[in-house]
CSV table of C-alpha atoms in Angstrom, one decimal:
chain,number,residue,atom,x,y,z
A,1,UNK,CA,0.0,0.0,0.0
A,2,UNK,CA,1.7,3.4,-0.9
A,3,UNK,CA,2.4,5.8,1.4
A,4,UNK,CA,-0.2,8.5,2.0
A,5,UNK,CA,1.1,12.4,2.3
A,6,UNK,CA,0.1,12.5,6.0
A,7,UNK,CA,2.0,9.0,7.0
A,8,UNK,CA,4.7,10.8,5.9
A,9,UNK,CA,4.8,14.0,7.9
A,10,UNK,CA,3.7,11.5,10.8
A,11,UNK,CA,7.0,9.7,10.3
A,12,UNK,CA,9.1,12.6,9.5
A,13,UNK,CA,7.9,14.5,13.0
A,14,UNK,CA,8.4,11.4,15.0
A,15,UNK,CA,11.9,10.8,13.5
A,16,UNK,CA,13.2,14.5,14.2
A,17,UNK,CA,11.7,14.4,17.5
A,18,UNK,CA,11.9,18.6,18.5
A,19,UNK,CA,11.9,20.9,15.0
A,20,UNK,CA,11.1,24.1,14.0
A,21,UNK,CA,8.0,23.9,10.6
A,22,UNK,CA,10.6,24.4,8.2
A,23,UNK,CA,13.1,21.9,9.2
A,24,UNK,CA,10.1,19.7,9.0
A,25,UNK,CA,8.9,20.9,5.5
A,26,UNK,CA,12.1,20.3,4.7
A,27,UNK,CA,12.3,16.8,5.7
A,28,UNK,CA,9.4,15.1,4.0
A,29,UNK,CA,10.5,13.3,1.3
A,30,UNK,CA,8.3,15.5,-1.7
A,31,UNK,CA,8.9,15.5,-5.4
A,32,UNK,CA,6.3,18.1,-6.8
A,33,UNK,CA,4.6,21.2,-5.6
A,34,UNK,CA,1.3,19.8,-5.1
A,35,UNK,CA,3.0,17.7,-2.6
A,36,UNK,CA,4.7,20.1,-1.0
A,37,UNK,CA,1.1,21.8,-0.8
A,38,UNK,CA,-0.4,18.5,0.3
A,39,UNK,CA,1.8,18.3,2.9
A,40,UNK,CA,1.3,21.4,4.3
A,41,UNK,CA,-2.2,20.6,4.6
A,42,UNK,CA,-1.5,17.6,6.4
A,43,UNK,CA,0.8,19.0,9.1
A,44,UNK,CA,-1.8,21.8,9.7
A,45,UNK,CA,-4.3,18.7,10.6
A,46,UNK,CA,-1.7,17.4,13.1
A,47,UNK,CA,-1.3,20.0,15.2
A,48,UNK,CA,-5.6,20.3,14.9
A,49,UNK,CA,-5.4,16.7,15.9
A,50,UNK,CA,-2.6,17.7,18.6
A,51,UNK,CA,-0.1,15.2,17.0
A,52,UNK,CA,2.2,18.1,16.6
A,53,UNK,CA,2.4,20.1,19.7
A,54,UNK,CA,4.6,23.4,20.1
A,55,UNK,CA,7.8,22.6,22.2
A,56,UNK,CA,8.8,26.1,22.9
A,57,UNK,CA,9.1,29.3,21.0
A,58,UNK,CA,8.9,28.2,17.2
A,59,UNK,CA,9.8,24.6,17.9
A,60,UNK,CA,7.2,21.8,17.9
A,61,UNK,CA,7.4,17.9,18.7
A,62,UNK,CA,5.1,14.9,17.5
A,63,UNK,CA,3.4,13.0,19.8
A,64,UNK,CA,1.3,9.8,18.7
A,65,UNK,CA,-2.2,10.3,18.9
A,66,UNK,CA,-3.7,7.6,22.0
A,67,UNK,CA,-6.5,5.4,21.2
A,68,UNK,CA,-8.9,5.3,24.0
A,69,UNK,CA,-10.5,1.8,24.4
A,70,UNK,CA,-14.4,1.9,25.0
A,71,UNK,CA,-15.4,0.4,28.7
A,72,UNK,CA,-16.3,-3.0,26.8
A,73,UNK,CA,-13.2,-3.2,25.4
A,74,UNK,CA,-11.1,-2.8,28.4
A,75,UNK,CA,-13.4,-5.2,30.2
A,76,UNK,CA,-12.8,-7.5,27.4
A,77,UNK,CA,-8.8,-7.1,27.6
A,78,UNK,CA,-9.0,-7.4,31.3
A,79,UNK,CA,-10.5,-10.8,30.9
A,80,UNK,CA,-8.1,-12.1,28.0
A,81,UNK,CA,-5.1,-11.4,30.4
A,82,UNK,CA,-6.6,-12.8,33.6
A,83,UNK,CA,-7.9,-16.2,32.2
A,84,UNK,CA,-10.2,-16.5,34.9
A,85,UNK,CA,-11.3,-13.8,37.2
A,86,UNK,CA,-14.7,-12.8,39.5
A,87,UNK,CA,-17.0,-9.3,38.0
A,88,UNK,CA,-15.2,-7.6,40.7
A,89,UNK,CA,-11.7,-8.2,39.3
A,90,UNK,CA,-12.9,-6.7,35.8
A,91,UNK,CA,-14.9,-4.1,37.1
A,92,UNK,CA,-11.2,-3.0,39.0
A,93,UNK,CA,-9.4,-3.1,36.2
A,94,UNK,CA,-11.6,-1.7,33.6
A,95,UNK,CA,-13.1,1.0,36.0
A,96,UNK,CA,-17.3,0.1,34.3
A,97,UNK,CA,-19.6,-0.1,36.6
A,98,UNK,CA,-21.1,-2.8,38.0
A,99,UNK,CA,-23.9,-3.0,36.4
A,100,UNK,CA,-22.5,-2.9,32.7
A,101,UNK,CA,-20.1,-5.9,33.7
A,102,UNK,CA,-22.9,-8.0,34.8
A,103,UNK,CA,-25.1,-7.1,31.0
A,104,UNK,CA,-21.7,-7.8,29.4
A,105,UNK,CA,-20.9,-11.2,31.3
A,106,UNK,CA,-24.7,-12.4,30.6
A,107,UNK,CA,-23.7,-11.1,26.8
A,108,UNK,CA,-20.9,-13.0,27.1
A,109,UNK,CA,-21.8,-16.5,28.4
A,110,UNK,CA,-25.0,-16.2,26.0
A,111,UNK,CA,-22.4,-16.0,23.2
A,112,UNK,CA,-20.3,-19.0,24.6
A,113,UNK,CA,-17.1,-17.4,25.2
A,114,UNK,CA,-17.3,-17.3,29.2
A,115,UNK,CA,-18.6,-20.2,31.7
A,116,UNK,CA,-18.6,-20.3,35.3
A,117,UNK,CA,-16.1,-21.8,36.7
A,118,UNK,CA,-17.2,-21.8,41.0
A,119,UNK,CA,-20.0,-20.5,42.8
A,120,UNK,CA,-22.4,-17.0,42.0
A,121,UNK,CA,-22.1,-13.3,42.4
A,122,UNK,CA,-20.2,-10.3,42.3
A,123,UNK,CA,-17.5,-11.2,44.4
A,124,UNK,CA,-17.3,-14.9,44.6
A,125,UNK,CA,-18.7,-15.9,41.3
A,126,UNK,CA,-15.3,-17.0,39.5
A,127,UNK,CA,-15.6,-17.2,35.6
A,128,UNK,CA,-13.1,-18.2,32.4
A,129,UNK,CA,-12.5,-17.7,29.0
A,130,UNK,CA,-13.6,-21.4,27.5
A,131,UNK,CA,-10.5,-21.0,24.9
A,132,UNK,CA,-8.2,-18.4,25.9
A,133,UNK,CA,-5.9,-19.1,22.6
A,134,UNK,CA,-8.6,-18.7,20.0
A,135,UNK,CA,-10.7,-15.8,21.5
A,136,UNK,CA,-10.7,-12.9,19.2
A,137,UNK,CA,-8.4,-9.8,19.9
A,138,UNK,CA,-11.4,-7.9,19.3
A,139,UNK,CA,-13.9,-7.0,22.1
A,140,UNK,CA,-17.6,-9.2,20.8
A,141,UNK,CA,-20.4,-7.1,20.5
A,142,UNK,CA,-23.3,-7.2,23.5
A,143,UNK,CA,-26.3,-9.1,22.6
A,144,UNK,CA,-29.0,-8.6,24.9
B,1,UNK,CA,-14.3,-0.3,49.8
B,2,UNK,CA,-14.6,0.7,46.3
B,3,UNK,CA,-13.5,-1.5,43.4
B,4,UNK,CA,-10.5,0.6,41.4
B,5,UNK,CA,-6.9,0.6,41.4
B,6,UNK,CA,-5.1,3.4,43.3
B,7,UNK,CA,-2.3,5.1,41.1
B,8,UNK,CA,0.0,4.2,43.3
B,9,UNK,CA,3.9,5.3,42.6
B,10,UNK,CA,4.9,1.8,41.2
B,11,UNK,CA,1.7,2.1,38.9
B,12,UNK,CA,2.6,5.5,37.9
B,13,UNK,CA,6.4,4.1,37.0
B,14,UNK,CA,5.2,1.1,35.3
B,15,UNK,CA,3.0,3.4,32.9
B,16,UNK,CA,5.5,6.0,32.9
B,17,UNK,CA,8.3,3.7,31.5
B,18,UNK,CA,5.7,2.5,28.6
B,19,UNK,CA,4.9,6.1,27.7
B,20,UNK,CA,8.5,6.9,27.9
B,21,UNK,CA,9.2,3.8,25.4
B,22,UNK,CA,5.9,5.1,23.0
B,23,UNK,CA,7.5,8.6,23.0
B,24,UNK,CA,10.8,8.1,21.5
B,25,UNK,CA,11.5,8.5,18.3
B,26,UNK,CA,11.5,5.3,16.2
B,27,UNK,CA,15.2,4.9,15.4
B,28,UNK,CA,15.9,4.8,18.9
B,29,UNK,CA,16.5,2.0,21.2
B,30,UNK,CA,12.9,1.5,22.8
B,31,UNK,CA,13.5,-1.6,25.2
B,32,UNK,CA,12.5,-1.1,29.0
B,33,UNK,CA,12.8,-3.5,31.9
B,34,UNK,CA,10.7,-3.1,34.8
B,35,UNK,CA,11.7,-5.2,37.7
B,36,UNK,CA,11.2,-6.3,41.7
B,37,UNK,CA,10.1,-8.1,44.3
B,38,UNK,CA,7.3,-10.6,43.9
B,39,UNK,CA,4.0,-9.5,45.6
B,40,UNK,CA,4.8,-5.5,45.0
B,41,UNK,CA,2.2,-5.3,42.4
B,42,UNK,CA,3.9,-5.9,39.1
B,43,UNK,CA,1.4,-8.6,37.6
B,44,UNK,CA,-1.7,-6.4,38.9
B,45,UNK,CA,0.2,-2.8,37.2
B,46,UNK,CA,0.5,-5.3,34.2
B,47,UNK,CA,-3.2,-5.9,34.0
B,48,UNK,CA,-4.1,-2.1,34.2
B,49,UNK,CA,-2.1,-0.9,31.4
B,50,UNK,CA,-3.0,-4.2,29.3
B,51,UNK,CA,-6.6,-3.3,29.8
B,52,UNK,CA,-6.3,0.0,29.5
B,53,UNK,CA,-3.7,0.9,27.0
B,54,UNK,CA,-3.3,-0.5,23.2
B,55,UNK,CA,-0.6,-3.4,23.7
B,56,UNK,CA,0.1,-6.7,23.1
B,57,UNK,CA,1.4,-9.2,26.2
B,58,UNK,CA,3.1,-12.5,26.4
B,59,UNK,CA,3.6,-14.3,29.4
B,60,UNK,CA,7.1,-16.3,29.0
B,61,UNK,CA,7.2,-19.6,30.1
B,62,UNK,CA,10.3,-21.6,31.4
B,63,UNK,CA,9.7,-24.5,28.8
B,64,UNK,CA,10.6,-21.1,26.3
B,65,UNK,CA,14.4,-22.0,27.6
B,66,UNK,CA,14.8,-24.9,25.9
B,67,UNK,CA,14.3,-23.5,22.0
B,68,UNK,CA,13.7,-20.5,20.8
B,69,UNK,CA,11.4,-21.8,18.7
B,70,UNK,CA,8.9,-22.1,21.3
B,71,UNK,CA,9.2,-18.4,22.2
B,72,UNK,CA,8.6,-17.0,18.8
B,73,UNK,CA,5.5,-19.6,17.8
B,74,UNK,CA,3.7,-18.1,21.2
B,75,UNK,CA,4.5,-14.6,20.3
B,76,UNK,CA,2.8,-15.1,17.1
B,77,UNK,CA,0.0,-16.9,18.6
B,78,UNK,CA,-0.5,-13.8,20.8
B,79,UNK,CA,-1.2,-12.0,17.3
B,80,UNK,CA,-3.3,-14.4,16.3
B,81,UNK,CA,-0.3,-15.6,13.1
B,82,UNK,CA,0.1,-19.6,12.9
B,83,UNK,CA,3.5,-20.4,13.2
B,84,UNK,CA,5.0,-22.1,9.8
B,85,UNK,CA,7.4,-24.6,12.1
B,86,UNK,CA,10.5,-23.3,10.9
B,87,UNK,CA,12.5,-20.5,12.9
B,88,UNK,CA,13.7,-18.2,10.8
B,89,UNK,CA,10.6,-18.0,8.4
B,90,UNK,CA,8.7,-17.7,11.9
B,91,UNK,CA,10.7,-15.0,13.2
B,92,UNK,CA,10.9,-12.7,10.0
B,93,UNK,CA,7.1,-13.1,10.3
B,94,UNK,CA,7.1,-12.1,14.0
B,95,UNK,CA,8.8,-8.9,13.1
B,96,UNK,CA,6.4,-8.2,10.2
B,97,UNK,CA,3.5,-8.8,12.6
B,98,UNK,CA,4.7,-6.6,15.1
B,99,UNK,CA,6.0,-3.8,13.2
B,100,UNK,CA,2.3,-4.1,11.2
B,101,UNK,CA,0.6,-3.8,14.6
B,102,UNK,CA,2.9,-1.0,16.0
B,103,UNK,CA,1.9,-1.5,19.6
B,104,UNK,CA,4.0,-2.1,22.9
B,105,UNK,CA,5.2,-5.7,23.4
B,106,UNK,CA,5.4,-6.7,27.2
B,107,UNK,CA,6.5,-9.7,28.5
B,108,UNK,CA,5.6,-11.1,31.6
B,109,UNK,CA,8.1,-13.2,33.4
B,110,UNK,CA,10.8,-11.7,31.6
B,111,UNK,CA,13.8,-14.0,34.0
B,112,UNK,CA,13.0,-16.7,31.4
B,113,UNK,CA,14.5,-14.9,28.5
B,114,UNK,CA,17.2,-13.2,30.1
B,115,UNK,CA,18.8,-16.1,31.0
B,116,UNK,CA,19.0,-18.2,27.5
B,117,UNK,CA,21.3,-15.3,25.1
B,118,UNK,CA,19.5,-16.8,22.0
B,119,UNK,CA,16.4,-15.5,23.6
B,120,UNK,CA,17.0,-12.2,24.5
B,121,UNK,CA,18.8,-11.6,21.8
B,122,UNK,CA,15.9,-12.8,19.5
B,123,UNK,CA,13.6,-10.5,21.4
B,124,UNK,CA,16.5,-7.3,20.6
B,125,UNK,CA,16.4,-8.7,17.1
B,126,UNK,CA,12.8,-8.2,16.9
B,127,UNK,CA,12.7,-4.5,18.6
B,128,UNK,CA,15.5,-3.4,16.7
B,129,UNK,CA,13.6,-4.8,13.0
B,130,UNK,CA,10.4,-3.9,14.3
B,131,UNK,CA,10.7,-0.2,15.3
B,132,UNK,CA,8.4,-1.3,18.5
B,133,UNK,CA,8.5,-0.4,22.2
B,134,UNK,CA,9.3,-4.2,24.1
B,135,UNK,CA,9.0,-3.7,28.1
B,136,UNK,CA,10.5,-6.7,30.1
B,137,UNK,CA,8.7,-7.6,33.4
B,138,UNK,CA,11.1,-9.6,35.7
B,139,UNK,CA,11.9,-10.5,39.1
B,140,UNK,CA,14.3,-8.6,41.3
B,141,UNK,CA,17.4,-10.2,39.7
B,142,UNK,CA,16.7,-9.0,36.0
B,143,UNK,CA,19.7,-6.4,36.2
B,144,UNK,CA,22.3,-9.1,37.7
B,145,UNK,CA,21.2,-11.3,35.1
B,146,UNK,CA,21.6,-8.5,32.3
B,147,UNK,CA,24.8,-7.4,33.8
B,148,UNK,CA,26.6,-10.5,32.7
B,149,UNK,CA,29.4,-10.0,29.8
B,150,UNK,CA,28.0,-11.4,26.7
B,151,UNK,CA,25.0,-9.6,27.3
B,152,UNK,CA,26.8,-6.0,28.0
B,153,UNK,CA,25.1,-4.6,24.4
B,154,UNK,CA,21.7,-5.6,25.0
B,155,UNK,CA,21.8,-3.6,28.6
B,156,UNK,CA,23.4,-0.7,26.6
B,157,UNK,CA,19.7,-0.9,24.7
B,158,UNK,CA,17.2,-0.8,27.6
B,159,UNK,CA,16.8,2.8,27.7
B,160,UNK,CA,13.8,2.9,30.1
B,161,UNK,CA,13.8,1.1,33.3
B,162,UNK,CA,12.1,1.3,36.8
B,163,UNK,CA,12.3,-0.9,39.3
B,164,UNK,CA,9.2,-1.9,41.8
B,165,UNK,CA,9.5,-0.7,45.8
B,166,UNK,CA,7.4,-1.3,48.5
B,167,UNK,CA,4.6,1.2,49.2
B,168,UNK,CA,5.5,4.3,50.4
B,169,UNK,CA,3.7,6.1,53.1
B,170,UNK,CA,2.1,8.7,50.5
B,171,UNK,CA,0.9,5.7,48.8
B,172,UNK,CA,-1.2,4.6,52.1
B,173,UNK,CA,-2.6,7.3,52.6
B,174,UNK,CA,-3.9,7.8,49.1
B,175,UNK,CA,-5.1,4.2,49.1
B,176,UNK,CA,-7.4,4.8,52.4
B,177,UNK,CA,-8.2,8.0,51.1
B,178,UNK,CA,-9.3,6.6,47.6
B,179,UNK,CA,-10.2,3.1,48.5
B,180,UNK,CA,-12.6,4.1,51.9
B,181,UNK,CA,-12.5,7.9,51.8
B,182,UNK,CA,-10.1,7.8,55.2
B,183,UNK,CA,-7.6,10.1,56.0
B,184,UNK,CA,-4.3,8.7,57.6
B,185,UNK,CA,-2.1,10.7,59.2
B,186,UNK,CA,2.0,10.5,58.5
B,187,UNK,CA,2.6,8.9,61.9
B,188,UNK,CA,-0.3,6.1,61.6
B,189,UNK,CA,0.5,5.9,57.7
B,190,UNK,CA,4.3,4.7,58.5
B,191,UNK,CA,2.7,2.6,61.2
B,192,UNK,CA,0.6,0.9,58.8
B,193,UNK,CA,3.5,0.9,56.1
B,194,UNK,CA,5.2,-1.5,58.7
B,195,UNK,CA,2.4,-3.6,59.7
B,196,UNK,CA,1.6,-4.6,55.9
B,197,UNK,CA,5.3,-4.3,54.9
B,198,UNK,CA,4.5,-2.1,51.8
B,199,UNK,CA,2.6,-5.3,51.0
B,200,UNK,CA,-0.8,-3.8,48.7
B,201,UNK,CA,-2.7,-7.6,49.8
B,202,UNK,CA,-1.8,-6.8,53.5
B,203,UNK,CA,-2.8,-3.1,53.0
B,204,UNK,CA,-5.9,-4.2,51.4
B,205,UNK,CA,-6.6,-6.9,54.5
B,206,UNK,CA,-6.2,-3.9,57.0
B,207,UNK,CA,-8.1,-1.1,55.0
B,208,UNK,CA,-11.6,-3.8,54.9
B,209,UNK,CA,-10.7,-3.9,59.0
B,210,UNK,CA,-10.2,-0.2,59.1
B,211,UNK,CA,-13.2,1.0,57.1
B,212,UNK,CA,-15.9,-0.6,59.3
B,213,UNK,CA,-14.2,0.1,63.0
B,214,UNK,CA,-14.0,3.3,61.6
B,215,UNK,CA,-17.4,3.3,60.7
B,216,UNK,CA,-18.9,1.9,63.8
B,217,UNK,CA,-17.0,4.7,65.7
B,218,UNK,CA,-18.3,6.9,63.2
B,219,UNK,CA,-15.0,8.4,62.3
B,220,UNK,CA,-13.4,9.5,58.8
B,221,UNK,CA,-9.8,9.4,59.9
B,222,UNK,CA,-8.2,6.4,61.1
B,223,UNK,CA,-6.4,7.1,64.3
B,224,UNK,CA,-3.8,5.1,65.9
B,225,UNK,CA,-6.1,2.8,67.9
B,226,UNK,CA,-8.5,2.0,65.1
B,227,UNK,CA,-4.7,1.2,63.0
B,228,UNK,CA,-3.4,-1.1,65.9
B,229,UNK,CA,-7.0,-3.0,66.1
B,230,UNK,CA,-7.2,-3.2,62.0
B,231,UNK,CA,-3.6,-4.4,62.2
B,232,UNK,CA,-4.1,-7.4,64.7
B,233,UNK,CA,-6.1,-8.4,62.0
B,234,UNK,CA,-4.2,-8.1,58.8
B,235,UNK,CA,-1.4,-9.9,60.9
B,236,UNK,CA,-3.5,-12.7,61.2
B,237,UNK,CA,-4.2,-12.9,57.4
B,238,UNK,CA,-1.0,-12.5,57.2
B,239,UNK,CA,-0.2,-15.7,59.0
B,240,UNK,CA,-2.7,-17.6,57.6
B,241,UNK,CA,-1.8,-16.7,54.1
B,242,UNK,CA,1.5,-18.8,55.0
B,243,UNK,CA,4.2,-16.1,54.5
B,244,UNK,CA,7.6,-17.3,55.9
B,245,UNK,CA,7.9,-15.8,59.3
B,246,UNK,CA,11.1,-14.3,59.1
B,247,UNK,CA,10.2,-12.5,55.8
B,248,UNK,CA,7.6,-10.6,58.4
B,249,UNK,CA,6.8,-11.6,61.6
B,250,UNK,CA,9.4,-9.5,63.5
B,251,UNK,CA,9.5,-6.1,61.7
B,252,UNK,CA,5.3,-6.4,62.4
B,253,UNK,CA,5.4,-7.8,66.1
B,254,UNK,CA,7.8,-4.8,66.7
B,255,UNK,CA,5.5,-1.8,65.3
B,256,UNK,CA,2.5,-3.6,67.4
B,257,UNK,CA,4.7,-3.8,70.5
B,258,UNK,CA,5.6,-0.4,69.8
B,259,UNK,CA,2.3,1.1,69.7
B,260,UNK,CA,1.3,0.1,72.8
């Protein structure tokens, strides 16, 4: 897959760490003007996107833009590194409540990718992935 | 008690050694060890930023010592790649995989790899291809173990380390404050630091004592009293849980004798 206009100013900001916009401009690998245009464009995204940040006066540095994971999907990560764990365990980790664990566990067990391994409830009911090794990286959806 | 984790200083070192790795620029060396005691809270900091932060994690196992081969089929299993069966096409596919994916690596139980060469060396191999951020999670002996000769350049290469301590007194106090909504003053906070010897299980023991004398007193502070009552208790859980008496005993006798 080529590379598009803004991968590049991505990877040209994180390899000079601290630069000043022309060092930058300067940097990015362009062969025509509408690139040079182009790229422009795209740095003036990254610092809306607060990828480029200033670093003092007239220097700037990239930093990677974080991906938030939704409350599911921490709850689903939680569980795919514990193996087995109790609602309370995930609830700690993830920080959801209560009461979305408990709709997502029911979801979950519907769907055949948790059982029960010992006893009920929040704090004693201990569950497991059935097949930790082939349980998608993805978080499932929540049927109700 | 409420059910969170308290960003405790060992949590806030864990995460700050990742971010560190995440922040560098990519033709840097980005490997980090994080190392310590058992039962200071490593595997549970672990879980937090796993669940929390975009990362991949391997556990290493002590069957990994044997052949490297091993080592690189359950890394790619962790990315959901089948292994082909043959090492080097494996591992040039472990570094496309990982370099694709562009998250963290961690690896749990770290001693494992130190100690065979071929297999830290593999795991250097694939930071060093793959442009990616690979923490090390091991046992208090990691930098010994690093430290030996034929090792020397892939110490020069962990550029982010931290290793785990026992909790600090600041770190009580922000656990009863966060946990039960209790304040502990500096005086009961090193008391307690002693009891549950910067252990967070023993802490937790005593703060579940703590939070309902305090409540049947109808207090918000836990005073020295309350502390030496709660105490008496997390000792005991502290016995039962089988912990080898000189590791503890003494230092928490002591403090107990101590207050009175």
């Amino acid at each position: 897959m080529p590379e598009g206009i803004t991968q590049k100013v991505r990877k040209a900001a994180n390899d000079l760490g601290e630069f000043t916009m022309d060092r930058l401009e300067e940097t990015i690998p362009v062969k025509t003007f509408k690139e040079r245009r182009d790229a422009r464009e795209a740095i003036r995204r990254l610092i809306q996107r607060n990828e480029i940040v200033p670093a003092g006066p007239d220097r700037y540095r990239y930093q990677a833009a974080r991906r938030e994971f939704s409350k599911r999907a921490r709850m689903w990560r939680a569980m795919r590194i514990k193996g087995s764990f109790t609602q309370q365990d995930i609830v700690r980790l993830s920080g959801a409540s209560r009461n979305h664990a408990e709709k997502y566990f029911r979801s979950l067990k519907k769907q055949g990718l948790v059982e029960v391994v010992a006893r009920r409830g929040y704090e004693k009911g201990l569950y497991r992935l059935k097949d930790p090794d082939s349980v998608p990286l993805e978080h499932p959806k929540l049927i109700r | 008690m409420k059910d969170q984790i308290v960003p405790t200083e060992n949590l806030r070192g864990f995460a700050g050694v990742a971010e560190a790795l995440i922040a560098k620029s990519e033709r840097l060396d980005r490997l980090g060890l994080i190392f310590g005691k058992w039962g200071l809270g490593k595997s549970t900091s672990l879980q937090w930023y796993y669940s929390n932060h975009p990362c991949f994690y391997a556990r290493a196992l002590a069957a990994w010592q044997r052949s490297p081969n091993m080592m690189v089929e359950d890394l790619l299993s962790t990315y959901r790649v089948e292994a082909r069966g043959r090492l080097k096409l494996d591992v040039r596919e472990l570094v496309r995989v990982v370099k694709k994916r562009g998250d963290p690596l961690i690896l749990d139980e770290a001693d494992y790899v130190i100690r065979r060469a071929i297999l830290i060396e593999t795991i250097r191999d694939v930071a060093d291809l793959a442009h990616v951020p690979v923490i090390l999670i091991a046992g208090e002996d990691a930098m010994n173990l690093l430290g030996r000769h034929d090792l020397a350049h892939v110490l020069s290469r962990i550029t982010a380390k931290y290793e785990f301590k026992e909790l600090s007194v600041r770190d009580i106090q922000r656990a009863a404050q966060e946990l039960c909504g209790l304040a502990v003053d500096e005086k009961v906070g090193s008391f307690i630091r002693k009891v549950c010897l910067g252990d967070f299980r023993l802490l937790n023991a005593f703060l579940l004592r703590a939070e309902e004398l305090c409540f049947f007193n109808q207090t918000s502070e836990i005073t020295a009293s309350i502390a030496k009552t709660a105490a008496e208790s997390a000792t005991g859980q502290a016995e039962r849980a089988g912990k080898p008496e000189t590791a503890w005993a003494e230092p928490q006798r002591e403090a107990l004798a101590a207050a009175g």
